[in-house]
Short mmCIF file of N, CA, C and O in Angstrom, two decimals:
data_model
loop_
_atom_site.label_atom_id
_atom_site.label_comp_id
_atom_site.label_asym_id
_atom_site.label_seq_id
_atom_site.Cartn_x
_atom_site.Cartn_y
_atom_site.Cartn_z
N MET A 802 1.18 -31.77 -24.44
CA MET A 802 0.77 -30.24 -24.49
C MET A 802 -0.23 -29.92 -24.93
O MET A 802 -1.07 -30.19 -25.28
N HIS A 803 -0.56 -28.34 -24.36
CA HIS A 803 -1.46 -27.89 -24.24
C HIS A 803 -1.64 -27.30 -25.50
O HIS A 803 -1.17 -26.58 -26.55
N HIS A 804 -3.71 -26.86 -26.16
CA HIS A 804 -3.31 -26.11 -27.26
C HIS A 804 -3.27 -24.95 -26.91
O HIS A 804 -4.12 -24.22 -26.03
N ILE A 805 -3.25 -23.90 -27.78
CA ILE A 805 -3.08 -22.61 -27.61
C ILE A 805 -4.32 -21.79 -26.79
O ILE A 805 -4.19 -21.08 -26.06
N PRO A 806 -5.31 -22.25 -27.69
CA PRO A 806 -6.67 -21.50 -27.19
C PRO A 806 -6.65 -22.00 -25.72
O PRO A 806 -7.36 -21.50 -24.39
N ASP A 807 -6.48 -23.62 -24.93
CA ASP A 807 -6.36 -23.53 -23.96
C ASP A 807 -5.35 -23.12 -22.91
O ASP A 807 -5.63 -22.67 -21.71
N GLN A 808 -4.26 -22.50 -23.78
CA GLN A 808 -3.56 -21.79 -23.00
C GLN A 808 -3.64 -20.21 -22.77
O GLN A 808 -3.37 -19.59 -21.76
N ILE A 809 -4.62 -19.70 -23.78
CA ILE A 809 -4.95 -18.31 -23.37
C ILE A 809 -6.10 -18.36 -22.41
O ILE A 809 -5.84 -17.42 -21.71
N ALA A 810 -6.68 -19.38 -22.46
CA ALA A 810 -7.93 -19.52 -21.32
C ALA A 810 -7.09 -19.69 -19.79
O ALA A 810 -7.55 -19.01 -19.06
N LEU A 811 -6.03 -20.47 -19.77
CA LEU A 811 -5.40 -20.72 -18.63
C LEU A 811 -4.73 -19.49 -18.37
O LEU A 811 -4.44 -18.83 -16.80
N ARG A 812 -3.89 -18.64 -18.98
CA ARG A 812 -3.33 -17.20 -18.96
C ARG A 812 -4.46 -16.46 -18.63
O ARG A 812 -3.98 -15.69 -17.40
N LEU A 813 -5.26 -16.25 -19.09
CA LEU A 813 -6.43 -15.23 -18.76
C LEU A 813 -6.72 -15.43 -17.32
O LEU A 813 -6.98 -14.73 -16.48
N GLY A 814 -7.31 -16.94 -16.73
CA GLY A 814 -7.55 -16.93 -15.56
C GLY A 814 -6.58 -16.75 -14.57
O GLY A 814 -6.80 -16.20 -13.50
N TYR A 815 -5.29 -16.99 -14.98
CA TYR A 815 -4.23 -16.49 -14.05
C TYR A 815 -4.14 -14.92 -13.66
O TYR A 815 -4.16 -14.72 -12.66
N LEU A 816 -4.06 -14.32 -14.80
CA LEU A 816 -3.93 -12.84 -14.98
C LEU A 816 -5.01 -12.53 -14.28
O LEU A 816 -4.85 -11.36 -13.42
N ASN A 817 -6.28 -13.11 -14.23
CA ASN A 817 -7.60 -12.38 -13.56
C ASN A 817 -7.63 -12.57 -12.42
O ASN A 817 -7.74 -11.80 -11.44
N ILE A 818 -7.03 -13.99 -11.63
CA ILE A 818 -6.63 -13.83 -10.54
C ILE A 818 -5.65 -13.11 -9.99
O ILE A 818 -5.55 -12.27 -8.53
N LEU A 819 -4.51 -12.88 -10.32
CA LEU A 819 -3.77 -11.88 -10.40
C LEU A 819 -4.05 -10.35 -9.90
O LEU A 819 -3.87 -9.86 -9.29
N GLN A 820 -4.91 -10.02 -10.98
CA GLN A 820 -5.57 -9.00 -10.87
C GLN A 820 -6.79 -8.56 -9.95
O GLN A 820 -6.64 -7.38 -9.18
N GLY A 821 -7.15 -9.55 -9.56
CA GLY A 821 -7.74 -9.58 -7.96
C GLY A 821 -7.28 -8.75 -6.91
O GLY A 821 -7.92 -8.34 -6.18
N ILE A 822 -6.00 -9.66 -7.07
CA ILE A 822 -5.22 -9.54 -6.01
C ILE A 822 -4.80 -8.06 -5.74
O ILE A 822 -4.44 -7.25 -4.77
N ILE A 823 -4.33 -7.71 -7.12
CA ILE A 823 -3.80 -6.27 -7.06
C ILE A 823 -5.05 -4.93 -6.78
O ILE A 823 -4.57 -4.06 -6.03
N ASN A 824 -6.12 -5.62 -6.90
CA ASN A 824 -7.40 -4.74 -6.57
C ASN A 824 -7.49 -4.23 -5.21
O ASN A 824 -7.83 -3.40 -4.98
N ARG A 825 -7.13 -5.64 -4.49
CA ARG A 825 -7.27 -5.71 -3.40
C ARG A 825 -6.41 -4.66 -2.70
O ARG A 825 -6.66 -3.86 -1.47
N LEU A 826 -5.72 -5.24 -2.81
CA LEU A 826 -4.27 -4.49 -2.40
C LEU A 826 -4.24 -2.95 -2.71
O LEU A 826 -4.07 -2.14 -1.59
N ALA A 827 -4.71 -2.50 -3.77
CA ALA A 827 -4.44 -1.06 -4.21
C ALA A 827 -6.14 -0.27 -3.22
O ALA A 827 -5.94 0.48 -2.71
N GLY A 828 -6.97 -1.07 -3.01
CA GLY A 828 -8.21 -0.79 -2.33
C GLY A 828 -7.58 -0.49 -0.78
O GLY A 828 -7.93 0.00 -0.14
N SER A 829 -6.64 -1.72 -0.36
CA SER A 829 -6.36 -1.48 1.41
C SER A 829 -5.08 -0.32 1.64
O SER A 829 -5.24 0.37 2.39
N ALA A 830 -4.66 -0.07 0.37
CA ALA A 830 -3.27 1.18 0.19
C ALA A 830 -4.40 2.38 0.58
O ALA A 830 -4.36 3.49 1.58
N SER A 831 -5.79 2.55 -0.37
CA SER A 831 -6.49 3.85 -0.17
C SER A 831 -7.29 3.72 0.93
O SER A 831 -7.06 5.06 1.68
N THR A 832 -7.36 2.39 1.68
CA THR A 832 -8.16 2.52 2.95
C THR A 832 -7.44 3.14 3.99
O THR A 832 -7.81 3.89 4.79
N MET A 833 -5.71 2.89 3.76
CA MET A 833 -5.10 3.31 4.75
C MET A 833 -4.76 4.97 4.76
O MET A 833 -4.90 5.87 6.04
N LYS A 834 -4.73 5.70 3.18
CA LYS A 834 -5.22 6.99 3.74
C LYS A 834 -6.33 7.55 4.28
O LYS A 834 -6.08 8.41 4.90
N ALA A 835 -7.36 7.03 4.02
CA ALA A 835 -8.59 7.35 4.46
C ALA A 835 -9.05 7.27 5.97
O ALA A 835 -9.17 8.26 6.33
N GLY A 836 -8.09 5.91 6.40
CA GLY A 836 -8.29 5.71 7.83
C GLY A 836 -7.31 6.74 8.33
O GLY A 836 -7.62 7.40 9.65
N ASN A 837 -6.12 7.31 8.02
CA ASN A 837 -5.73 8.31 8.57
C ASN A 837 -5.91 9.43 8.49
O ASN A 837 -6.02 10.12 9.77
N VAL A 838 -6.72 9.47 7.45
CA VAL A 838 -7.55 10.99 7.67
C VAL A 838 -8.69 11.11 8.75
O VAL A 838 -8.68 12.18 9.57
N ALA A 839 -9.14 10.07 8.69
CA ALA A 839 -10.50 9.97 9.97
C ALA A 839 -9.85 9.62 11.01
O ALA A 839 -10.31 10.61 12.09
N VAL A 840 -8.78 9.04 11.64
CA VAL A 840 -8.23 9.21 12.88
C VAL A 840 -7.39 10.41 13.32
O VAL A 840 -7.58 11.20 14.20
N MET A 841 -6.83 10.95 12.34
CA MET A 841 -6.28 12.82 12.31
C MET A 841 -7.55 13.59 12.82
O MET A 841 -7.09 14.61 13.57
N THR A 842 -8.24 13.60 11.93
CA THR A 842 -9.34 14.22 12.37
C THR A 842 -10.07 14.36 13.57
O THR A 842 -10.33 15.50 14.47
N ALA A 843 -10.29 13.12 13.79
CA ALA A 843 -10.92 13.01 15.70
C ALA A 843 -9.58 13.08 16.10
O ALA A 843 -10.32 13.86 17.63
N LEU A 844 -8.45 12.82 16.20
CA LEU A 844 -7.45 13.60 17.29
C LEU A 844 -7.50 15.01 17.34
O LEU A 844 -7.51 15.65 18.31
N LEU A 845 -7.42 15.54 15.81
CA LEU A 845 -7.58 16.91 15.95
C LEU A 845 -8.85 17.41 16.72
O LEU A 845 -8.59 18.60 17.36
N ALA A 846 -10.34 16.89 16.62
CA ALA A 846 -11.23 17.33 17.31
C ALA A 846 -11.17 17.06 18.95
O ALA A 846 -11.51 18.21 19.68
N CYS A 847 -10.67 16.14 19.25
CA CYS A 847 -10.31 16.02 20.53
C CYS A 847 -9.33 17.07 21.12
O CYS A 847 -9.56 17.48 22.58
N SER A 848 -8.12 17.32 20.46
CA SER A 848 -7.11 18.10 21.03
C SER A 848 -7.65 19.69 21.03
O SER A 848 -6.90 20.22 21.88
N LEU A 849 -8.88 20.09 20.54
CA LEU A 849 -8.94 21.62 20.34
C LEU A 849 -9.99 21.80 21.60
O LEU A 849 -10.48 22.82 21.09
N GLY A 850 -10.26 20.71 22.17
CA GLY A 850 -11.69 21.35 23.51
C GLY A 850 -10.71 22.40 24.47
O GLY A 850 -9.63 21.93 24.38
N GLU A 851 -11.52 22.75 25.04
CA GLU A 851 -11.02 23.47 26.19
C GLU A 851 -10.73 22.68 27.59
O GLU A 851 -11.40 21.53 27.27
N ARG A 852 -9.78 22.90 28.15
CA ARG A 852 -8.81 22.12 29.06
C ARG A 852 -8.59 21.07 28.60
O ARG A 852 -8.98 19.95 29.56
N VAL A 853 -8.22 20.86 27.41
CA VAL A 853 -7.56 19.08 27.12
C VAL A 853 -6.38 19.47 27.34
O VAL A 853 -5.48 19.92 26.83
N GLN A 854 -5.84 18.51 27.81
CA GLN A 854 -4.17 18.30 28.25
C GLN A 854 -4.01 17.22 26.53
O GLN A 854 -4.20 15.77 26.96
N PHE A 855 -3.52 17.68 25.77
CA PHE A 855 -3.15 16.92 24.63
C PHE A 855 -1.82 17.52 23.81
O PHE A 855 -2.17 18.55 23.14
N HIS A 856 -0.81 16.41 23.98
CA HIS A 856 0.12 17.06 23.35
C HIS A 856 0.18 17.06 22.00
O HIS A 856 -0.12 15.55 21.45
N TRP A 857 0.87 17.85 21.11
CA TRP A 857 0.93 17.66 19.87
C TRP A 857 1.31 16.50 19.15
O TRP A 857 1.33 15.96 17.84
N ALA A 858 2.37 15.77 19.95
CA ALA A 858 3.55 14.62 19.69
C ALA A 858 2.52 13.42 19.73
O ALA A 858 2.95 12.34 18.57
N LEU A 859 1.51 13.62 19.86
CA LEU A 859 -0.08 12.35 19.97
C LEU A 859 -0.10 12.03 18.62
O LEU A 859 -0.57 11.05 18.37
N PHE A 860 -0.11 13.00 17.55
CA PHE A 860 -0.20 12.83 15.99
C PHE A 860 0.90 12.01 15.28
O PHE A 860 0.27 11.27 14.28
N ILE A 861 1.84 11.87 15.78
CA ILE A 861 2.97 11.56 15.43
C ILE A 861 3.10 9.65 14.78
O ILE A 861 2.91 8.80 13.94
N VAL A 862 2.60 8.85 16.62
CA VAL A 862 2.17 8.08 16.15
C VAL A 862 1.20 6.63 15.29
O VAL A 862 1.83 5.99 14.62
N PRO A 863 -0.01 7.39 15.51
CA PRO A 863 -0.78 6.98 14.47
C PRO A 863 -0.67 7.35 12.83
O PRO A 863 -0.92 6.18 12.19
N GLY A 864 0.01 8.45 12.96
CA GLY A 864 0.23 8.55 11.49
C GLY A 864 1.27 7.99 11.13
O GLY A 864 1.49 7.63 9.99
N ALA A 865 2.28 7.55 11.90
CA ALA A 865 3.31 6.68 11.29
C ALA A 865 3.04 5.17 11.00
O ALA A 865 3.34 4.98 10.03
N LEU A 866 2.22 4.66 11.63
CA LEU A 866 2.02 3.38 11.75
C LEU A 866 0.85 3.29 10.58
O LEU A 866 1.06 2.48 10.05
N PHE A 867 -0.18 4.34 10.12
CA PHE A 867 -0.74 4.43 8.88
C PHE A 867 0.05 4.15 7.71
O PHE A 867 -0.25 3.75 6.61
N MET A 868 1.29 5.24 7.87
CA MET A 868 2.16 5.44 6.80
C MET A 868 3.04 4.19 6.36
O MET A 868 3.42 3.63 5.32
N VAL A 869 3.17 3.28 7.36
CA VAL A 869 3.69 2.21 7.43
C VAL A 869 3.22 0.92 6.87
O VAL A 869 3.56 0.32 5.69
N PHE A 870 1.82 0.83 7.43
CA PHE A 870 0.63 0.08 6.33
C PHE A 870 0.62 0.22 5.41
O PHE A 870 0.57 -0.62 4.36
N HIS A 871 0.27 1.76 4.88
CA HIS A 871 0.25 2.16 3.44
C HIS A 871 1.40 1.97 2.41
O HIS A 871 1.09 1.23 1.37
N ALA A 872 2.66 1.83 2.86
CA ALA A 872 3.67 1.50 2.04
C ALA A 872 4.01 0.03 2.15
O ALA A 872 4.12 -0.54 1.04
N TYR A 873 3.31 -0.82 3.18
CA TYR A 873 3.39 -2.21 3.21
C TYR A 873 2.46 -2.79 2.08
O TYR A 873 3.08 -3.47 1.16
N PHE A 874 1.07 -2.27 2.06
CA PHE A 874 0.15 -2.78 0.87
C PHE A 874 0.69 -2.08 -0.63
O PHE A 874 0.26 -2.74 -1.30
N LEU A 875 1.41 -1.22 -0.33
CA LEU A 875 1.63 -0.31 -1.88
C LEU A 875 3.22 -1.37 -2.23
O LEU A 875 2.83 -1.89 -3.66
N GLN A 876 3.80 -1.83 -1.27
CA GLN A 876 4.75 -2.70 -2.21
C GLN A 876 4.63 -4.12 -2.35
O GLN A 876 4.57 -4.44 -3.50
N GLN A 877 3.48 -4.83 -1.47
CA GLN A 877 2.84 -5.77 -2.19
C GLN A 877 2.21 -5.72 -3.60
O GLN A 877 2.43 -6.68 -4.50
N GLU A 878 1.55 -4.81 -3.57
CA GLU A 878 0.76 -4.34 -4.89
C GLU A 878 1.64 -4.05 -6.08
O GLU A 878 1.59 -4.45 -6.94
N ARG A 879 3.01 -3.56 -5.89
CA ARG A 879 4.02 -3.55 -6.80
C ARG A 879 4.49 -4.74 -7.06
O ARG A 879 4.94 -5.01 -8.21
N ALA A 880 4.63 -5.46 -6.30
CA ALA A 880 4.93 -6.82 -6.24
C ALA A 880 4.16 -7.78 -7.09
O ALA A 880 4.90 -8.35 -8.19
N PHE A 881 3.01 -7.63 -6.88
CA PHE A 881 2.23 -8.47 -7.44
C PHE A 881 2.03 -8.10 -9.24
O PHE A 881 1.67 -8.91 -10.19
N ILE A 882 2.33 -6.64 -9.41
CA ILE A 882 2.21 -6.47 -10.48
C ILE A 882 3.41 -6.40 -11.36
O ILE A 882 3.21 -7.40 -12.76
N ALA A 883 4.14 -6.89 -10.81
CA ALA A 883 5.45 -7.29 -11.36
C ALA A 883 5.46 -8.46 -11.67
O ALA A 883 5.60 -9.38 -12.96
N LEU A 884 4.95 -9.44 -11.01
CA LEU A 884 4.16 -10.64 -11.00
C LEU A 884 3.44 -10.86 -12.38
O LEU A 884 3.54 -11.76 -13.02
N TYR A 885 2.51 -10.11 -12.49
CA TYR A 885 1.23 -9.86 -13.34
C TYR A 885 2.18 -9.78 -14.70
O TYR A 885 1.69 -10.60 -15.88
N ASN A 886 3.21 -8.84 -14.68
CA ASN A 886 3.61 -8.17 -16.14
C ASN A 886 4.73 -9.61 -16.75
O ASN A 886 4.68 -9.94 -17.72
N HIS A 887 5.32 -10.35 -15.33
CA HIS A 887 5.96 -11.29 -15.80
C HIS A 887 4.93 -12.42 -16.57
O HIS A 887 5.74 -13.10 -17.78
N ALA A 888 3.87 -12.73 -16.23
CA ALA A 888 3.06 -13.84 -16.51
C ALA A 888 2.68 -13.26 -18.00
O ALA A 888 2.55 -14.38 -18.84
N ALA A 889 2.47 -12.18 -18.05
CA ALA A 889 1.65 -11.31 -19.35
C ALA A 889 2.84 -11.40 -20.67
O ALA A 889 2.40 -11.78 -21.68
N ASP A 890 3.72 -11.28 -20.11
CA ASP A 890 5.14 -11.47 -21.26
C ASP A 890 5.25 -12.62 -21.78
O ASP A 890 6.12 -12.71 -22.73
N GLN A 891 5.22 -13.54 -21.06
CA GLN A 891 5.35 -14.82 -21.65
C GLN A 891 4.90 -15.54 -22.89
O GLN A 891 3.66 -15.08 -23.11
N PRO A 892 5.44 -16.17 -23.80
CA PRO A 892 5.05 -16.61 -24.60
C PRO A 892 3.84 -17.55 -24.37
O PRO A 892 4.04 -18.60 -23.55
N LEU A 893 3.08 -17.58 -25.55
CA LEU A 893 1.44 -18.47 -25.13
C LEU A 893 1.74 -19.71 -25.42
O LEU A 893 1.37 -20.73 -24.88
N ALA A 894 3.01 -20.07 -25.83
CA ALA A 894 3.43 -21.19 -26.54
C ALA A 894 4.07 -22.29 -24.95
O ALA A 894 4.07 -23.21 -25.12
N GLU A 895 4.42 -21.21 -23.88
CA GLU A 895 5.15 -21.86 -22.94
C GLU A 895 3.95 -21.98 -21.95
O GLU A 895 3.32 -20.92 -21.58
N THR A 896 4.17 -23.03 -21.30
CA THR A 896 3.17 -23.08 -20.34
C THR A 896 3.57 -22.72 -19.12
O THR A 896 4.81 -22.90 -18.40
N LEU A 897 2.59 -22.22 -18.75
CA LEU A 897 2.85 -21.20 -16.86
C LEU A 897 2.02 -22.09 -16.14
O LEU A 897 1.26 -22.51 -16.05
N GLY A 898 2.91 -21.88 -15.06
CA GLY A 898 2.32 -22.65 -13.84
C GLY A 898 1.23 -21.92 -13.33
O GLY A 898 1.34 -20.31 -13.28
N LEU A 899 0.47 -22.02 -12.51
CA LEU A 899 -0.77 -21.58 -12.14
C LEU A 899 -0.97 -21.25 -10.53
O LEU A 899 -1.86 -20.69 -10.19
N ARG A 900 0.41 -21.28 -10.42
CA ARG A 900 0.78 -21.12 -8.60
C ARG A 900 1.01 -19.66 -8.39
O ARG A 900 2.23 -19.46 -9.48
N ILE A 901 0.62 -18.68 -7.59
CA ILE A 901 1.57 -17.70 -7.10
C ILE A 901 2.95 -18.30 -6.40
O ILE A 901 3.26 -18.52 -5.70
N ASP A 902 4.08 -17.86 -7.24
CA ASP A 902 5.47 -18.45 -6.70
C ASP A 902 6.19 -17.42 -5.87
O ASP A 902 6.15 -16.36 -5.92
N VAL A 903 5.57 -17.54 -4.52
CA VAL A 903 6.06 -16.58 -3.52
C VAL A 903 7.77 -16.31 -3.39
O VAL A 903 8.47 -15.27 -3.10
N ALA A 904 8.68 -17.11 -4.04
CA ALA A 904 10.00 -16.92 -4.29
C ALA A 904 10.10 -15.84 -5.27
O ALA A 904 10.95 -14.79 -4.72
N ARG A 905 9.68 -15.79 -6.24
CA ARG A 905 9.29 -15.08 -7.56
C ARG A 905 9.16 -13.43 -6.98
O ARG A 905 9.54 -12.47 -7.15
N LEU A 906 7.80 -13.84 -6.20
CA LEU A 906 7.07 -12.60 -5.69
C LEU A 906 7.85 -11.83 -4.47
O LEU A 906 7.87 -10.54 -4.48
N SER A 907 8.64 -12.53 -3.85
CA SER A 907 9.73 -11.73 -3.01
C SER A 907 10.86 -11.16 -3.41
O SER A 907 11.52 -10.19 -2.88
N ARG A 908 11.28 -11.78 -4.81
CA ARG A 908 12.62 -11.28 -5.15
C ARG A 908 12.03 -9.94 -5.88
O ARG A 908 12.79 -8.99 -5.97
N MET A 909 10.87 -9.66 -6.43
CA MET A 909 9.98 -8.79 -7.08
C MET A 909 9.53 -7.27 -6.02
O MET A 909 9.11 -6.31 -6.56
N ARG A 910 9.52 -7.82 -4.84
CA ARG A 910 9.30 -6.82 -3.83
C ARG A 910 10.39 -6.00 -3.54
O ARG A 910 11.55 -6.37 -3.17
N GLU A 911 10.10 -4.50 -3.51
CA GLU A 911 11.17 -3.77 -3.11
C GLU A 911 11.24 -3.46 -1.57
O GLU A 911 10.37 -3.92 -0.94
N PRO A 912 12.32 -3.16 -1.15
CA PRO A 912 12.75 -2.84 -0.03
C PRO A 912 11.54 -1.90 0.70
O PRO A 912 11.02 -0.72 0.06
N LEU A 913 10.99 -2.30 1.90
CA LEU A 913 9.92 -1.08 2.45
C LEU A 913 10.55 0.20 2.35
O LEU A 913 9.53 0.98 2.47
N TRP A 914 11.50 0.36 2.83
CA TRP A 914 11.96 1.85 3.06
C TRP A 914 12.04 2.80 2.01
O TRP A 914 11.76 3.67 2.09
N THR A 915 12.26 2.06 0.90
CA THR A 915 12.17 2.51 -0.53
C THR A 915 10.78 3.05 -0.72
O THR A 915 10.24 3.85 -1.16
N VAL A 916 10.11 2.17 -0.30
CA VAL A 916 8.25 2.01 -0.58
C VAL A 916 7.94 3.41 0.32
O VAL A 916 6.95 4.23 0.16
N LEU A 917 8.53 3.62 1.66
CA LEU A 917 7.92 4.62 2.72
C LEU A 917 8.45 6.00 2.29
O LEU A 917 7.96 6.98 2.08
N CYS A 918 9.52 6.00 1.31
CA CYS A 918 9.89 7.05 0.67
C CYS A 918 9.42 7.80 -0.52
O CYS A 918 9.74 8.78 -1.03
N ARG A 919 8.50 7.09 -1.40
CA ARG A 919 7.84 7.10 -2.58
C ARG A 919 6.52 8.82 -1.87
O ARG A 919 6.10 8.49 -0.93
N PRO A 920 6.79 9.82 -3.00
CA PRO A 920 5.86 10.66 -2.69
C PRO A 920 4.22 10.29 -2.39
O PRO A 920 3.82 11.12 -1.49
N ALA A 921 3.83 9.27 -3.02
CA ALA A 921 2.76 8.70 -2.73
C ALA A 921 2.05 8.25 -1.04
O ALA A 921 1.18 8.63 -0.45
N VAL A 922 3.33 7.99 -0.66
CA VAL A 922 3.33 7.39 1.11
C VAL A 922 4.09 8.57 1.72
O VAL A 922 3.18 9.40 2.73
N LEU A 923 4.72 9.25 1.34
CA LEU A 923 5.60 9.69 2.21
C LEU A 923 4.86 11.46 2.59
O LEU A 923 4.73 12.01 3.52
N ALA A 924 4.76 12.08 1.08
CA ALA A 924 4.05 13.28 0.97
C ALA A 924 2.80 13.39 1.44
O ALA A 924 2.34 14.01 2.36
N PHE A 925 2.12 12.01 1.32
CA PHE A 925 0.76 12.32 1.89
C PHE A 925 0.35 12.44 3.72
O PHE A 925 0.13 13.09 4.05
N HIS A 926 1.38 11.12 4.13
CA HIS A 926 0.85 11.14 5.61
C HIS A 926 2.05 12.39 6.35
O HIS A 926 1.32 12.57 7.15
N SER A 927 3.07 12.77 5.96
CA SER A 927 3.79 13.56 6.58
C SER A 927 2.96 14.76 6.50
O SER A 927 3.06 15.79 7.65
N VAL A 928 2.50 15.07 5.47
CA VAL A 928 1.90 16.61 5.37
C VAL A 928 0.41 16.55 6.51
O VAL A 928 0.11 17.75 6.80
N LEU A 929 -0.17 15.64 6.24
CA LEU A 929 -1.17 15.22 7.20
C LEU A 929 -0.94 15.35 8.67
O LEU A 929 -1.89 16.50 8.99
N VAL A 930 -0.11 14.87 8.84
CA VAL A 930 0.30 15.18 10.04
C VAL A 930 0.89 16.12 10.46
O VAL A 930 0.37 16.78 11.77
N ALA A 931 1.61 16.93 9.64
CA ALA A 931 2.41 18.41 9.91
C ALA A 931 1.04 19.25 10.08
O ALA A 931 1.00 20.21 10.92
N ALA A 932 0.00 19.24 9.05
CA ALA A 932 -0.69 19.85 9.31
C ALA A 932 -1.68 19.71 10.20
O ALA A 932 -1.99 21.19 11.06
N CYS A 933 -2.25 18.68 10.82
CA CYS A 933 -2.73 18.52 12.12
C CYS A 933 -2.06 19.54 13.19
O CYS A 933 -2.93 20.06 14.02
N ILE A 934 -0.71 18.91 13.33
CA ILE A 934 0.06 19.50 14.56
C ILE A 934 0.23 21.27 14.29
O ILE A 934 -0.26 21.79 15.65
N VAL A 935 0.09 21.78 13.23
CA VAL A 935 0.12 23.36 13.13
C VAL A 935 -1.55 23.73 13.20
O VAL A 935 -0.97 24.78 14.13
N ILE A 936 -2.16 23.06 13.16
CA ILE A 936 -3.43 23.49 13.51
C ILE A 936 -3.79 23.61 14.94
O ILE A 936 -4.02 24.41 15.43
N VAL A 937 -3.40 22.78 15.64
CA VAL A 937 -2.95 23.00 17.21
C VAL A 937 -2.39 23.56 17.59
O VAL A 937 -2.76 24.40 18.85
N LEU A 938 -1.26 23.85 16.90
CA LEU A 938 -0.51 24.84 17.88
C LEU A 938 -0.98 26.11 17.71
O LEU A 938 -1.00 26.98 18.49
N ALA A 939 -1.38 26.52 16.18
CA ALA A 939 -1.93 27.64 16.42
C ALA A 939 -3.15 28.03 17.12
O ALA A 939 -3.36 29.07 17.38
N ALA A 940 -4.28 26.87 17.20
CA ALA A 940 -5.17 27.43 17.81
C ALA A 940 -4.64 27.56 19.31
O ALA A 940 -5.64 28.35 20.13
N ARG A 941 -3.77 27.28 19.60
CA ARG A 941 -3.49 27.18 21.31
C ARG A 941 -2.53 28.44 21.04
O ARG A 941 -2.10 28.80 22.18
N GLY A 942 -2.46 29.13 20.14
CA GLY A 942 -1.60 30.29 20.45
C GLY A 942 -0.07 30.04 20.55
O GLY A 942 0.88 31.05 20.48
N GLU A 943 0.57 28.79 20.19
CA GLU A 943 1.84 28.73 19.96
C GLU A 943 2.42 28.31 19.07
O GLU A 943 3.76 28.46 18.96
N CYS A 944 2.17 28.86 17.82
CA CYS A 944 2.57 28.64 16.98
C CYS A 944 3.02 30.13 16.29
O CYS A 944 2.24 30.94 16.09
#
């Protein structure tokens, strides 16, 4: 049996590892938002040139891809937060396994469709794509 100070040190180490993973996943989700803004801006700049054959629907595919990747990273982040909370809630007297339990992680993972419908994902990406489409149509006098 481990002593309580050893258990505290092990628990803190494990929680620090999980926190690092959560931070990287949160950074990746933010990168997906920034990437979508950059790609939409570039597409918008290309579409507004003179004599350019550019259909407004070309905004939808990259916007949808960024939205799915953003939802994926958010889904993983939320699952690791649940794993973190589960580990943090365990009594210190209980020995905690120091491996990331994939089975528990997959049970804690929300369905991707649920995450896609969250306002942080759906509202951000759909509004961005819709705004770009409206700008293109308005610039062409089709709106």
